[in-house]
C-alpha cells in the first residue's frame, strides 16, 4: 500500500482508497489483494511515469494476473 501511495503521489490519507480499489478489483477477478499489492510494488513507479492512474494500473495488473493463472486440466 505504501508503495502505491508514494509512487502515485497520493497522501497517506488515501490509504483507504488503495484498500478499496484492491478489494473491489480482487473481488471481481481471479486474484487477491496480496497479489495486487505485490505486483504494484514492482510496477507502480513505471506506471506512474507513463501517466497511468493507480486505478487503471491495478485493473491492468488484475488482467495480467488472471491470464497467468494456470487452468485445471
Coordinates of N, CA and C in Angstrom, one line a residue:
X1 N 0.8 -1.2 0.0 CA 0.0 0.0 0.0 C 0.9 1.3 0.0
X2 N 1.9 1.3 0.8 CA 2.8 2.4 0.9 C 3.4 2.7 -0.4
X3 N 3.8 1.6 -1.2 CA 4.4 1.8 -2.5 C 3.5 2.5 -3.4
X4 N 2.3 2.1 -3.5 CA 1.3 2.7 -4.3 C 1.1 4.2 -4.0
X5 N 1.0 4.5 -2.7 CA 0.8 5.8 -2.2 C 1.9 6.7 -2.7
X6 N 3.1 6.2 -2.4 CA 4.3 7.0 -2.8 C 4.5 7.2 -4.3
X7 N 4.3 6.1 -5.0 CA 4.6 6.1 -6.5 C 3.6 7.0 -7.2
X8 N 2.3 6.9 -6.8 CA 1.3 7.7 -7.5 C 1.0 9.1 -6.8
X9 N 2.0 9.5 -6.0 CA 1.9 10.8 -5.3 C 0.6 11.1 -4.6
X10 N 0.1 10.1 -3.9 CA -1.0 10.2 -3.1 C -0.6 10.5 -1.6
X11 N -1.6 10.9 -0.8 CA -1.3 11.2 0.6 C -1.6 10.0 1.4
X12 N -1.1 9.9 2.6 CA -1.4 8.8 3.5 C -2.9 8.7 3.8
X13 N -3.5 9.8 3.7 CA -5.0 9.8 3.9 C -5.7 9.1 2.8
X14 N -5.0 8.7 1.7 CA -5.6 8.0 0.6 C -5.5 6.5 0.8
X15 N -5.0 6.0 2.0 CA -4.8 4.6 2.2 C -6.1 3.8 2.1
X16 N -7.2 4.4 2.5 CA -8.4 3.6 2.4 C -8.8 3.5 1.0
X17 N -8.6 4.5 0.1 CA -8.8 4.4 -1.3 C -8.1 3.2 -1.9
X18 N -6.8 3.1 -1.5 CA -6.0 2.0 -2.0 C -6.6 0.6 -1.6
X19 N -6.9 0.5 -0.4 CA -7.6 -0.7 0.1 C -8.9 -1.0 -0.6
X20 N -9.7 0.0 -0.8 CA -11.0 -0.2 -1.5 C -10.8 -0.6 -3.0
X21 N -9.8 0.0 -3.7 CA -9.6 -0.4 -5.1 C -9.1 -1.8 -5.1
X22 N -8.1 -2.2 -4.3 CA -7.6 -3.5 -4.3 C -8.7 -4.5 -4.0
X23 N -9.5 -4.2 -3.0 CA -10.6 -5.1 -2.6 C -11.6 -5.3 -3.7
X24 N -12.0 -4.2 -4.3 CA -13.0 -4.3 -5.4 C -12.5 -5.0 -6.6
X25 N -11.3 -4.8 -7.0 CA -10.7 -5.5 -8.2 C -10.5 -7.0 -7.8
X26 N -10.0 -7.3 -6.6 CA -9.8 -8.7 -6.2 C -11.1 -9.4 -6.2
X27 N -12.2 -8.8 -5.8 CA -13.5 -9.4 -5.7 C -14.1 -9.7 -7.1
X28 N -13.7 -9.0 -8.1 CA -14.2 -9.2 -9.4 C -13.2 -9.9 -10.4
X29 N -12.2 -10.5 -9.8 CA -11.2 -11.1 -10.7 C -10.7 -12.4 -10.0
X30 N -9.8 -13.1 -10.7 CA -9.2 -14.3 -10.1 C -7.9 -13.9 -9.4
X31 N -7.9 -12.9 -8.6 CA -6.7 -12.5 -7.9 C -7.1 -12.1 -6.5
X32 N -6.1 -11.7 -5.7 CA -6.4 -11.3 -4.3 C -5.6 -10.0 -4.0
X33 N -5.9 -9.4 -2.9 CA -5.2 -8.2 -2.6 C -3.7 -8.3 -2.4
X34 N -3.3 -9.4 -1.9 CA -1.8 -9.7 -1.7 C -1.1 -9.7 -3.1
X35 N -1.7 -10.4 -4.0 CA -1.1 -10.5 -5.4 C -1.1 -9.1 -6.0
X36 N -2.1 -8.3 -5.8 CA -2.2 -7.0 -6.4 C -1.1 -6.1 -5.8
X37 N -1.0 -6.1 -4.5 CA 0.0 -5.3 -3.8 C 1.4 -5.7 -4.2
X38 N 1.6 -7.0 -4.3 CA 3.0 -7.4 -4.7 C 3.3 -6.9 -6.2
X39 N 2.3 -7.1 -7.1 CA 2.5 -6.6 -8.4 C 2.7 -5.1 -8.5
X40 N 1.9 -4.4 -7.7 CA 2.1 -2.9 -7.6 C 3.4 -2.5 -7.1
X41 N 4.0 -3.3 -6.2 CA 5.3 -2.9 -5.7 C 6.4 -3.0 -6.8
X42 N 6.1 -3.8 -7.8 CA 7.1 -3.9 -8.9 C 6.8 -3.0 -10.1
X43 N 5.6 -2.5 -10.2 CA 5.2 -1.7 -11.4 C 4.8 -0.3 -11.2
X44 N 4.5 0.1 -10.0 CA 3.9 1.4 -9.7 C 4.8 2.6 -10.2
X45 N 6.1 2.6 -10.0 CA 6.9 3.7 -10.5 C 6.8 3.9 -12.0
X46 N 7.0 2.7 -12.7 CA 6.9 2.8 -14.2 C 5.6 3.2 -14.7
X47 N 4.5 2.7 -14.1 CA 3.2 3.0 -14.5 C 2.9 4.5 -14.3
X48 N 3.2 5.0 -13.2 CA 3.0 6.4 -12.9 C 3.8 7.3 -13.9
X49 N 5.0 6.9 -14.2 CA 5.9 7.6 -15.1 C 5.3 7.7 -16.5
X50 N 4.5 6.8 -16.9 CA 3.9 6.8 -18.3 C 2.5 7.4 -18.2
X51 N 2.1 7.8 -17.0 CA 0.8 8.5 -16.9 C -0.4 7.6 -16.6
X52 N -0.2 6.4 -16.2 CA -1.3 5.5 -15.9 C -1.7 5.8 -14.4
X53 N -3.0 5.9 -14.2 CA -3.5 6.1 -12.9 C -3.4 4.9 -12.0
X54 N -3.5 5.1 -10.7 CA -3.5 4.0 -9.8 C -4.6 3.0 -10.1
X55 N -5.8 3.5 -10.4 CA -6.9 2.6 -10.6 C -6.7 1.8 -11.9
X56 N -6.3 2.4 -13.0 CA -6.0 1.7 -14.2 C -4.9 0.7 -14.1
X57 N -3.9 1.1 -13.4 CA -2.7 0.2 -13.2 C -3.2 -1.1 -12.5
X58 N -3.9 -0.9 -11.4 CA -4.4 -2.0 -10.6 C -5.3 -2.9 -11.5
X59 N -6.2 -2.4 -12.3 CA -7.1 -3.2 -13.2 C -6.2 -3.9 -14.2
X60 N -5.2 -3.3 -14.8 CA -4.4 -4.0 -15.8 C -3.6 -5.1 -15.1
X61 N -3.1 -4.9 -13.9 CA -2.4 -6.0 -13.2 C -3.3 -7.1 -13.0
X62 N -4.6 -6.9 -12.6 CA -5.5 -8.0 -12.4 C -5.7 -8.8 -13.6
X63 N -5.8 -8.1 -14.8 CA -6.0 -8.9 -16.0 C -4.8 -9.7 -16.3
X64 N -3.6 -9.2 -16.1 CA -2.4 -9.9 -16.3 C -2.2 -11.1 -15.4
X65 N -2.6 -10.9 -14.1 CA -2.5 -12.0 -13.1 C -3.5 -13.1 -13.5
X66 N -4.7 -12.7 -13.9 CA -5.8 -13.6 -14.3 C -5.3 -14.5 -15.5
X67 N -4.6 -13.8 -16.5 CA -4.1 -14.5 -17.6 C -3.0 -15.5 -17.3
X68 N -2.3 -15.3 -16.2 CA -1.2 -16.2 -15.8 C -1.6 -17.3 -14.9
X69 N -2.9 -17.3 -14.5 CA -3.3 -18.4 -13.6 C -3.5 -19.6 -14.4
X70 N -2.8 -20.7 -14.1 CA -2.9 -21.9 -14.9 C -4.3 -22.5 -14.8
X71 N -4.8 -23.0 -15.9 CA -6.1 -23.7 -15.9 C -6.0 -25.1 -15.5
X72 N -7.0 -25.6 -14.8 CA -7.0 -27.0 -14.4 C -7.3 -27.9 -15.6
X73 N -6.7 -29.0 -15.7 CA -6.8 -29.8 -16.9 C -8.0 -30.8 -16.6

